Short mmCIF file of C-alpha atoms in Angstrom, two decimals:
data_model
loop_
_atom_site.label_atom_id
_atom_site.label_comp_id
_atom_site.label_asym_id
_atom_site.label_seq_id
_atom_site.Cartn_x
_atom_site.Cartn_y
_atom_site.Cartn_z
CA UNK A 37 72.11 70.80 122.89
CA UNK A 38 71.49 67.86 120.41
CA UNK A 39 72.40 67.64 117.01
CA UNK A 40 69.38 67.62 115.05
CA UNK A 41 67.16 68.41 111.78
CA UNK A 42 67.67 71.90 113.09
CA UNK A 43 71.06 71.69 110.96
CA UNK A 44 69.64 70.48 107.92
CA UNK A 45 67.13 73.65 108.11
CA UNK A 46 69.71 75.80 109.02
CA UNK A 47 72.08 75.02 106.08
CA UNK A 48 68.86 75.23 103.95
CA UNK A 49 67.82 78.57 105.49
CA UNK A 50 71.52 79.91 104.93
CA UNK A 51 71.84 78.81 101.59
CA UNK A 52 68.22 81.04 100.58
CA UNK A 53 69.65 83.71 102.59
CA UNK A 54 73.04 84.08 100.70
CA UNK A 55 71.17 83.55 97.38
CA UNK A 56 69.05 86.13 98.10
CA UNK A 57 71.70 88.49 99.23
CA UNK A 58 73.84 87.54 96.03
CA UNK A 59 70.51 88.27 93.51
CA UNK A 60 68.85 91.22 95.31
CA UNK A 61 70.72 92.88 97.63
CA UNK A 62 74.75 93.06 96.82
CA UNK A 63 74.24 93.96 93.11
CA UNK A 64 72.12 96.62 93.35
CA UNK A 65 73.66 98.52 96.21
CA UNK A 66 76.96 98.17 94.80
CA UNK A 67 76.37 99.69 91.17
CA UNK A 68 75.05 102.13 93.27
CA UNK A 69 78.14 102.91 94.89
CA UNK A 70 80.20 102.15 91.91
CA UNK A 71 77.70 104.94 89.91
CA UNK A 72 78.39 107.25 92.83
CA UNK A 73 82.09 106.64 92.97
CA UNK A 74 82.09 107.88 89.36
CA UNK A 75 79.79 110.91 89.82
CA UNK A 76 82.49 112.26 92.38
CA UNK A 77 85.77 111.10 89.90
CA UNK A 78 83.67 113.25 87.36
CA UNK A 79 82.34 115.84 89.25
CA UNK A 80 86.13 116.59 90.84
CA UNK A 81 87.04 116.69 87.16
CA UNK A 82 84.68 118.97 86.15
CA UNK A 83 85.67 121.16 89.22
CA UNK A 84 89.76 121.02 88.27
CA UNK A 85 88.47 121.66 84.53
CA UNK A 86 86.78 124.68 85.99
CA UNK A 87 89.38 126.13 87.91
CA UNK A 88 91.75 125.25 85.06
CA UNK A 89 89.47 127.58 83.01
CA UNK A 90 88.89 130.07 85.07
CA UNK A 91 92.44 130.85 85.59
CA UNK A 92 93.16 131.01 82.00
CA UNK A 93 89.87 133.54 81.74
CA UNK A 94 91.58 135.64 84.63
CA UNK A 95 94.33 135.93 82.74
CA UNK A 96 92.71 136.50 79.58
CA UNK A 97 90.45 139.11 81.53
CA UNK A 98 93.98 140.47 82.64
CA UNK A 99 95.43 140.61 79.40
CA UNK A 100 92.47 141.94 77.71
CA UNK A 101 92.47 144.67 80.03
CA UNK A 102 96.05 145.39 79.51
CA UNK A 103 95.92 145.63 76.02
CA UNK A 104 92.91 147.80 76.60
CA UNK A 105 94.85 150.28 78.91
CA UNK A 106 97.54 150.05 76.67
CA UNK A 107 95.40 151.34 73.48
CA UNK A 108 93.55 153.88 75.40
CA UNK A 109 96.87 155.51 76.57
CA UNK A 110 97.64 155.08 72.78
CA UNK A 111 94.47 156.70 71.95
CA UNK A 112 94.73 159.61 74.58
CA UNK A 113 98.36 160.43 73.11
CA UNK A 114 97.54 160.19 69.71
CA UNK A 115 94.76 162.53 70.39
CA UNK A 116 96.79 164.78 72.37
CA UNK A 117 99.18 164.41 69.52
CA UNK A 118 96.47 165.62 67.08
CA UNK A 119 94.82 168.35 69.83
CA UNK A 120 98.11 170.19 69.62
CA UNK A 121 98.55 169.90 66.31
CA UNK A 122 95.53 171.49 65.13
CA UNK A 123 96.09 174.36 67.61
CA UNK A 124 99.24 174.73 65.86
CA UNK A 125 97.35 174.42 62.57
CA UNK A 126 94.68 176.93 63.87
CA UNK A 127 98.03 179.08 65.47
CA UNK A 128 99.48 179.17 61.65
CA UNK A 129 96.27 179.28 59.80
CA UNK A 130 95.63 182.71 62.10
CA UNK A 131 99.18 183.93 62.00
CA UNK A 132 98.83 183.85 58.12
CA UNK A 133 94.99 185.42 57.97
CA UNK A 134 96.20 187.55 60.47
CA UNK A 135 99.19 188.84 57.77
CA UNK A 136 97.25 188.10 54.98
CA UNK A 137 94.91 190.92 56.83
CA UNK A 138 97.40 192.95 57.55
CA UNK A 139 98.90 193.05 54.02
CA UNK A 140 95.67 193.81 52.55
CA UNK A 141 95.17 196.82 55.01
CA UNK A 142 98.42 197.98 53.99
CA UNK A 143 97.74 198.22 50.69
CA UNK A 144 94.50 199.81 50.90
CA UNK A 145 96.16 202.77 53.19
CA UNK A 146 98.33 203.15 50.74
CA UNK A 147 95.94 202.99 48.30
CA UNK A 148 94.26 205.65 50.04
CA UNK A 149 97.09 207.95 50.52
CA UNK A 150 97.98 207.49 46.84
CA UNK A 151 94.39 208.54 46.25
CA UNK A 152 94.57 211.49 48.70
CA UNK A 153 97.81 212.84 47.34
CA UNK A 154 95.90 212.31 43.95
CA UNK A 155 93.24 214.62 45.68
CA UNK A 156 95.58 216.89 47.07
CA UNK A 157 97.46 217.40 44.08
CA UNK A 158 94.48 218.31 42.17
CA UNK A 159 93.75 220.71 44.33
CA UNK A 160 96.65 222.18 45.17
CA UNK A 161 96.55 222.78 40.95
CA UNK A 162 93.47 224.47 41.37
CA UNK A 163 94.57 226.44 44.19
CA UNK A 164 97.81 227.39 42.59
CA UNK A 165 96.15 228.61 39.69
CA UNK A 166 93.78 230.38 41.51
CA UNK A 167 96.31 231.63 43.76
CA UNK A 168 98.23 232.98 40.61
CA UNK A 169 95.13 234.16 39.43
CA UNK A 170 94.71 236.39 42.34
CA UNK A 171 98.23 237.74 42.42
CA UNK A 172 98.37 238.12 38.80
CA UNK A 173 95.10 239.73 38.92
CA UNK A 174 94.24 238.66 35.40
CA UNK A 175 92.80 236.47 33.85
CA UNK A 176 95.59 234.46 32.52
CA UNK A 177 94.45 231.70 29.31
CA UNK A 178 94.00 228.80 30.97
CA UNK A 179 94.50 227.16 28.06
CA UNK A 180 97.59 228.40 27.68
CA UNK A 181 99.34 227.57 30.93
CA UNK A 182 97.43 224.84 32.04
CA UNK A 183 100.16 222.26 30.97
CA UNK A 184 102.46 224.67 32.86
CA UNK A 185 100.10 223.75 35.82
CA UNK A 186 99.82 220.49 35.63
CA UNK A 187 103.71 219.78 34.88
CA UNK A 188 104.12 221.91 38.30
CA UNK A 189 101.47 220.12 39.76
CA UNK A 190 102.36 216.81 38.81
CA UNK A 191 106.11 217.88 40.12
CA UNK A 192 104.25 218.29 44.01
CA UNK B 135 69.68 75.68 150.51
CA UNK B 136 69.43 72.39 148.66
CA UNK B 137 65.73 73.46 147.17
CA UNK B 138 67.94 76.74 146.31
CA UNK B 139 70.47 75.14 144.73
CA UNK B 140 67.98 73.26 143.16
CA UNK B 141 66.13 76.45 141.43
CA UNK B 142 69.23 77.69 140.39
CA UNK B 143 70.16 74.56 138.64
CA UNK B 144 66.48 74.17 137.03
CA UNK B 145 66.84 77.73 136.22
CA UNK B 146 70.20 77.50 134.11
CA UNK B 147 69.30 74.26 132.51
CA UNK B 148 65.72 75.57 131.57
CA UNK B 149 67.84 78.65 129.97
CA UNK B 150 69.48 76.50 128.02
CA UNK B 151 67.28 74.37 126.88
CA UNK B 152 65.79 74.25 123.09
CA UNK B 153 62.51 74.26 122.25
CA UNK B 154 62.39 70.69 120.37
CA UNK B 155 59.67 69.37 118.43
CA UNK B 156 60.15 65.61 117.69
CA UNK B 157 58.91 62.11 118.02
CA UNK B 158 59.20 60.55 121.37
CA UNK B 159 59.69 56.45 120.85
CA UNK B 160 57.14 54.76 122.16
CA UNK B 161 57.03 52.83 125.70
CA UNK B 162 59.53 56.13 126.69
CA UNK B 163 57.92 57.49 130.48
CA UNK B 164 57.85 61.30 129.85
CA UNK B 165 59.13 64.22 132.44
CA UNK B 166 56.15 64.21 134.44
CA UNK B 167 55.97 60.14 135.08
CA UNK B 168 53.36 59.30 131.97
CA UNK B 169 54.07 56.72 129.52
CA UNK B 170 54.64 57.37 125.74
CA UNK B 171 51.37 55.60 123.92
CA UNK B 172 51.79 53.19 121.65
CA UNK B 173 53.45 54.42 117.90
CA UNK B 174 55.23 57.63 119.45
CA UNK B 175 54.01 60.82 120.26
CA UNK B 176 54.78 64.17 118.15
CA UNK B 177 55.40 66.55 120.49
CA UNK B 178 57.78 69.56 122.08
CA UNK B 179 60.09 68.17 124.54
CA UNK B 180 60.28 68.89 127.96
CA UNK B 181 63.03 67.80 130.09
CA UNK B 182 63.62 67.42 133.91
CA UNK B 183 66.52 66.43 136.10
CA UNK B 184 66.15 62.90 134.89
CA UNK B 185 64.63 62.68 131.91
CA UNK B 186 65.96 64.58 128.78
CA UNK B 187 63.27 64.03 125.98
CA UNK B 188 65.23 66.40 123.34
CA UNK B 189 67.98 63.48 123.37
CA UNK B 190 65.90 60.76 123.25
CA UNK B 191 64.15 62.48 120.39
CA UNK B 192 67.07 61.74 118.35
CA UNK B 193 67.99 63.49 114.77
CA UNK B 194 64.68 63.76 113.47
CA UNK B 195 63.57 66.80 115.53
CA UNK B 196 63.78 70.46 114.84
CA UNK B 197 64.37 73.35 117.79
CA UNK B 198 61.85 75.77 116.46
CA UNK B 199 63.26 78.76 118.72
CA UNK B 200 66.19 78.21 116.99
CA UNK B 201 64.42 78.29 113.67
CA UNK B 202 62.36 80.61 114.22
CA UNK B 203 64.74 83.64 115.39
CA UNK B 204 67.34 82.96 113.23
CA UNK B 205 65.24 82.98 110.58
CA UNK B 206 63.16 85.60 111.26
CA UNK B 207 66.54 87.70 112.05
CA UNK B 208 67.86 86.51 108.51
CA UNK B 209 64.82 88.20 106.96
CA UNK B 210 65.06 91.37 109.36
CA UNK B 211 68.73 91.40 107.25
CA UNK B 212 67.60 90.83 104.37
CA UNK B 213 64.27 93.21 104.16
CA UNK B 214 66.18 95.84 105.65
CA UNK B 215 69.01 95.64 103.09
CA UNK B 216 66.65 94.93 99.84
CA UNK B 217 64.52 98.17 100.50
CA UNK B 218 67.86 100.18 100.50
CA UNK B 219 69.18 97.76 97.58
CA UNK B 220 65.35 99.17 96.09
CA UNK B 221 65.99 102.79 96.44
CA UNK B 222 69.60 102.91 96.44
CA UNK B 223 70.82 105.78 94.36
CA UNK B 224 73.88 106.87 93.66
CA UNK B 225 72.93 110.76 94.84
CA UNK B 226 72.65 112.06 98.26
CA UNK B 227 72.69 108.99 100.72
CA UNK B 228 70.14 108.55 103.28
CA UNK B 229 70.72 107.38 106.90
CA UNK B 230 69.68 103.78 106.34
CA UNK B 231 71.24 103.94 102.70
CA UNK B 232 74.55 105.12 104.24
CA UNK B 233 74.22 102.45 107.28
CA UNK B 234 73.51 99.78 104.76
CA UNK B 235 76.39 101.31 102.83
CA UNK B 236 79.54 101.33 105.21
CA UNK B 237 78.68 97.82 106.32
CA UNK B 238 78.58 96.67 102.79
CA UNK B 239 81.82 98.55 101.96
CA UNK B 240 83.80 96.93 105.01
CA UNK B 241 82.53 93.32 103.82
CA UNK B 242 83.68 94.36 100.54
CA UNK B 243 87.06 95.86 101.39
CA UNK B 244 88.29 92.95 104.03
CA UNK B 245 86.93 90.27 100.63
CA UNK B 246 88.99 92.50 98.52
CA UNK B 247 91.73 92.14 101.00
CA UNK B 248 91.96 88.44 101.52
CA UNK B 249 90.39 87.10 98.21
CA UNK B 250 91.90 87.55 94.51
CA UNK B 251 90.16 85.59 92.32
CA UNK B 252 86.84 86.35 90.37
CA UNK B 253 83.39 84.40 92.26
CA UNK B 254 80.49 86.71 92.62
CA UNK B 255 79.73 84.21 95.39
CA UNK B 256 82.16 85.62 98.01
CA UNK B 257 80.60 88.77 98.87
CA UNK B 258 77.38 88.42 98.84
CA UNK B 259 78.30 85.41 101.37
CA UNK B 260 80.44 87.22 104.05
CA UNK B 261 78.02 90.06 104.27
CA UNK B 262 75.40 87.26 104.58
CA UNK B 263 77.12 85.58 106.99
CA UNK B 264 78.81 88.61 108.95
CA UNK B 265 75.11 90.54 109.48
CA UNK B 266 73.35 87.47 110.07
CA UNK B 267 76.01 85.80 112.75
CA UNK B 268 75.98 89.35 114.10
CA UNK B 269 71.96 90.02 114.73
CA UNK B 270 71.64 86.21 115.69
CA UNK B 271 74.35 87.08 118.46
CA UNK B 272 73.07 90.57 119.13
CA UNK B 273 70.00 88.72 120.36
CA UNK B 274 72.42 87.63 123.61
CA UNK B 275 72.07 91.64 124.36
CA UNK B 276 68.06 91.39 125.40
CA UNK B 277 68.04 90.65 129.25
CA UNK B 278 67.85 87.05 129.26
CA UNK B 279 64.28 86.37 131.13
CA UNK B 280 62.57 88.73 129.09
CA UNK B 281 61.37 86.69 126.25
CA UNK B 282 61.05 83.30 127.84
CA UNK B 283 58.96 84.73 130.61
CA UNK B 284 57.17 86.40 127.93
CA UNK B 285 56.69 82.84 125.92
CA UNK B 286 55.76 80.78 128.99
CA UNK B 287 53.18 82.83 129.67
CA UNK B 288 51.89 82.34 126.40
CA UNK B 289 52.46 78.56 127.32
CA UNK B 290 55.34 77.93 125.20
CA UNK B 291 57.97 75.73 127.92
CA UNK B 292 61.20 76.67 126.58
CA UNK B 293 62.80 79.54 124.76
CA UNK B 294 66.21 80.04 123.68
CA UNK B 295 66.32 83.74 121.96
CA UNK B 296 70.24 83.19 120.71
CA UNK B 297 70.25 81.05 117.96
CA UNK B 298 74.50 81.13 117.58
CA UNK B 299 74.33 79.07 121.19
CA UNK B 300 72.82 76.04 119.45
CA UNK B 301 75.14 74.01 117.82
CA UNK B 302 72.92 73.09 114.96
CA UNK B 303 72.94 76.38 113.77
CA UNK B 304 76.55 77.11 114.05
CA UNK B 305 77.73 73.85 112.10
CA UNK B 306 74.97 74.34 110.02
CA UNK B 307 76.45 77.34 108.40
CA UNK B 308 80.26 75.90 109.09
CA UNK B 309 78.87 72.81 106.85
CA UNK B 310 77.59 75.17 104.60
CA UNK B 311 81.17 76.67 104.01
CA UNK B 312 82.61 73.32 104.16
CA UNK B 313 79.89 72.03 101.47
CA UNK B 314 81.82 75.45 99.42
CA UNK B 315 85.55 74.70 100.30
CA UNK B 316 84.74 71.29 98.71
CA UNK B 317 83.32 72.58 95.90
CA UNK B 318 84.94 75.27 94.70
CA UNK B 319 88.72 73.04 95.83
CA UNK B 320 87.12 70.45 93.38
CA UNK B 321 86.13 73.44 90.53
CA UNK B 322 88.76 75.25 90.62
CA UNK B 323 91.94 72.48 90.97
CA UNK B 324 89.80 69.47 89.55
CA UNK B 325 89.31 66.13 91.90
CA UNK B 326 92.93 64.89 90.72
CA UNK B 327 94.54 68.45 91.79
CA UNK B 328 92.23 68.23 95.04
CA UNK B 329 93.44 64.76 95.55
CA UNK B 330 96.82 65.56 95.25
CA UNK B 331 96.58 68.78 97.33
CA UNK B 332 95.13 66.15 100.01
CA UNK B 333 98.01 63.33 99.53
CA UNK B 334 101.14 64.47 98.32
CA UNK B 335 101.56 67.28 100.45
CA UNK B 336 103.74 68.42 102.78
CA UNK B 337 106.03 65.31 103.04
CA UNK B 338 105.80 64.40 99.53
CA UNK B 339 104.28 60.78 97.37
CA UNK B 340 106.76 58.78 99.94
CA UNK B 341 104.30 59.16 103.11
CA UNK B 342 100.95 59.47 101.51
CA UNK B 343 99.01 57.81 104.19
CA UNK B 344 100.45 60.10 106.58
CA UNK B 345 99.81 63.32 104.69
CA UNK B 346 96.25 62.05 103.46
CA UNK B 347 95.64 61.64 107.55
CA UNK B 348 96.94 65.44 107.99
CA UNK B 349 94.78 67.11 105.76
CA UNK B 350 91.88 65.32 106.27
CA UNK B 351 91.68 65.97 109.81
CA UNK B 352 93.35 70.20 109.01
CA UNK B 353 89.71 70.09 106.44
CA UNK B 354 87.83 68.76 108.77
CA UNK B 355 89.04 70.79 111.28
CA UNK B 356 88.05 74.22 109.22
CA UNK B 357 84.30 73.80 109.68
CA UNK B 358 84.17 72.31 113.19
CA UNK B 359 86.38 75.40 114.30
CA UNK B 360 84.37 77.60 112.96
CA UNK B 361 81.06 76.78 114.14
CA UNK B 362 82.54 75.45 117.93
CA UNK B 363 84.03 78.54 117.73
CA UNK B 364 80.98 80.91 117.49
CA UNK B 365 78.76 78.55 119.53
CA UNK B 366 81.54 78.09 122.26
CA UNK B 367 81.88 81.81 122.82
CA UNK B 368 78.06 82.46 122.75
CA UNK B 369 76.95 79.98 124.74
CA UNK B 370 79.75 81.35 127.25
CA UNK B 371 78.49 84.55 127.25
CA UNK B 372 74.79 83.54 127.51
CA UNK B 373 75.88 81.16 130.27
CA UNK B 374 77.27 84.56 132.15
CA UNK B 375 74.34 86.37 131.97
CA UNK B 376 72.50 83.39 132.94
CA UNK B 377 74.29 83.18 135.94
CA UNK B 378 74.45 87.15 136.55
CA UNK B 379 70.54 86.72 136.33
CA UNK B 380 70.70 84.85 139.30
CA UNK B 381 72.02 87.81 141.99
CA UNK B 382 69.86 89.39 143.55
CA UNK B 383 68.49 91.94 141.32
CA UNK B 384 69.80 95.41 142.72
CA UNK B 385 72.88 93.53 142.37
CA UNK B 386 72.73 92.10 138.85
CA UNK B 387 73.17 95.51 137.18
CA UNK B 388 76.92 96.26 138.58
CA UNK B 389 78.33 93.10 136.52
CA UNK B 390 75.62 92.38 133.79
CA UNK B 391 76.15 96.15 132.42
CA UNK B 392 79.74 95.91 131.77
CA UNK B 393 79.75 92.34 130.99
CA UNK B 394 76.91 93.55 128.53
CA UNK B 395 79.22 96.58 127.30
CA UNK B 396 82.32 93.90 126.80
CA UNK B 397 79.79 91.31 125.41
CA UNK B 398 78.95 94.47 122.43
CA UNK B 399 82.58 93.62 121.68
CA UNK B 400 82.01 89.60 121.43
CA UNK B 401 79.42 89.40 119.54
CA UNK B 402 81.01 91.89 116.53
CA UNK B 403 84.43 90.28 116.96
CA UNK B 404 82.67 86.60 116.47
CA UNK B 405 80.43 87.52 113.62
CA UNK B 406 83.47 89.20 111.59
CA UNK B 407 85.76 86.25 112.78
CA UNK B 408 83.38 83.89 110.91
CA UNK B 409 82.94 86.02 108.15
CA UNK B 410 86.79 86.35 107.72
CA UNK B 411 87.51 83.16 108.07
CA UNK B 412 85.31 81.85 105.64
CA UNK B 413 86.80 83.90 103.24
CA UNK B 414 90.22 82.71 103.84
CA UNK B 415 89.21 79.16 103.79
CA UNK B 416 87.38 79.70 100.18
CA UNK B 417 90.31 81.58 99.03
CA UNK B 418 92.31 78.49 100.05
CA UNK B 419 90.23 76.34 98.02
CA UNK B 420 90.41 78.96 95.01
CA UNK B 421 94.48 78.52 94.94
CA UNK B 422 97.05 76.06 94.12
CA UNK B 423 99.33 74.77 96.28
#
């Protein structure tokens, strides 16, 4: 336990140890830290900046598909809407054929019956006269009456 | 009992004795009754109950255990912490990288703690000087006949495997700091302001003597506290194994376990006491008074 050169080599020893440690060994290792301390700040950034967006996508998700129930029920009404209005259309449309029909029936029966009675009165000249004819048992100049005929047949 | 006694005493001292390689003076008679030649002899010391070569060596001799394991634990340090310095990346962490890490970040935090002012010096120094105080001591962990029984059968006589419980290196790093305090007092407040820090304070320009006295011996007293400090409490605890070592040796385990356990304590508590105070001294010398 003597004080000896043993000091002089062990200040010398220290001194290369702590210059050393102060060129190759603290620098390094601490940017390291100092890099990593800065990846983490960042990355829990980028994490709130996530979350911050992903809420506002939920709720743009949410109101898209709000809007987008909100037009379809729009779109189902309207066409509702429209589905009964062109069965009322089609209703109307095939009320009025349906008269139009009608009407045009109507006038050809009485078309028809004009016609017939037409017929009928014809005939019922011819008969007449030939009725008279045989009750009159001559020959009676057809000439002669037949405006008599026709005035009584056109009277029938 | 008295040749007993007498192992037991050879034992300890032979413990505690250096390794010294020096110049023995001529005309000196030598442990085992020879007579130093003519012009000195360079050689390692040996010592017995009456002769103590190492002394009579004087300054100019150099305790190569010492040397050699602090050292060669300084280098352990600093290998181990340049190839994580060389791959340290600022991903994913390995064991050693994280190891390396938290020690580094306690170092840094307790600096950050005590010391305000800009020196890149700090740092780097109380990690230096907190791992390196700590392996030295850590070395009072290995059982303490393990490696001297292993060098004397090599033929080396003495080995001391702790190099905190020689004084030389202990004040050799507290002169270090002191060489620091000095310096940086001197850079920072100029040799006037240093001067004046060292006379005109507490009691003001009245008693200068008396506060010039007062300082002096509180500066001086920073790096002889420091390194008695370390040294005194290893060379205690090396002294307790020592003596543990000399039960009988189903007995030695019941006390040299827990002392061993406590001593885990010591040897952290020391190493971050020196460390600490180091950096309060140099952050004394970085501020005006």
């Amino acid at each position: 336990m003597n004080i000896n050169l043993t000091i002089i080599g062990q200040i010398i020893a220290f001194f290369f140890f702590v210059v050393f440690c102060m060129k190759y060994v603290w620098p390094p290792i601490t940017a390291a830290l100092e890099e990593r301390k800065q990846k983490i700040a960042e990355g829990l950034d980028a994490a709130d900046r996530a979350e911050r967006d992903l809420r506002a996508a939920q709720e743009k998700a949410e109101a898209d598909l709000q809007e987008g129930k909100e037009q379809s029920a729009a779109i189902i009404e309207q066409a509702n809407k429209r589905a009964s209005q062109i069965i009322d259309e089609a209703k109307e449309a095939a009320n009025a054929e349906a008269l139009r029909i009608k009407v045009a029936a109507d006038a050809e029966i009485e078309q028809e019956v004009n016609r017939a009675k037409e017929d009928l009165r014809a005939q019922v000249a011819v008969l007449a006269i030939a009725g008279a004819e045989k009750i009159l048992e001559a020959t009676v100049d057809q000439a002669a009456h037949a405006k008599l005929v026709d005035k009584l047949a056109a009277e029938l | 009992m008295a040749t007993e006694l007498m192992t037991s005493k050879s034992y300890i001292s032979h413990h505690l004795t250096n390794l010294t390689f020096g110049n023995l003076p001529e005309g000196m008679t030598r442990y085992d009754g020879s007579t130093v030649a003519d012009g000195g002899i360079w050689t390692f010391a040996h010592s017995s109950a009456t002769v103590n070569e190492a002394a009579a060596m004087g300054f100019w001799a150099i305790n190569v255990d010492t040397m050699f394991w602090s050292i060669g634990l300084g280098v352990l340090f600093l290998w181990l912490f340049r190839k994580v310095a060389v791959s340290a990346t600022a991903g994913v962490p390995g064991n050693l990288q994280n190891f390396v890490e938290s020690i580094i970040e306690f170092v840094e935090e307790n600096v950050n703690s005590i010391f305000h002012h800009k020196n890149a010096i700090i740092a780097p120094l109380a990690l230096t000087i907190f791992v390196w105080v700590f392996l030295m001591n850590l070395m009072d962990l290995v059982p303490v006949d393990w490696i001297p029984y292993i060098a004397q059968q090599m033929g080396i006589p003495y080995m001391k495997v702790v190099p905190s419980t020689d004084i030389n290196a202990t004040m050799g790093m507290a002169l270090a700091v002191f060489a620091l305090i000095i310096y940086y007092s001197i850079k920072m407040k100029g040799v006037g302001g240093f001067m004046a820090e060292l006379s005109l304070q507490p009691l003001g320009k009245w008693l200068l003597p008396f506060n010039l006295f007062l300082e002096i011996v509180g500066l001086i007293a920073k790096p002889v506290s420091l390194a008695l400090r370390l040294f005194g409490n290893m060379y205690a605890g090396e002294m307790v194994f020592i003596l543990i070592a000399l039960l009988p040796f189903w007995a030695q385990w019941v006390l040299s376990v827990p002392w061993a356990i406590f001593h885990i304590l010591i040897i952290t508590l020391q190493a971050f006491i020196f460390m600490v105070l180091t950096i309060v001294y140099l952050a004394m010398a970085h501020e005006e008074h």
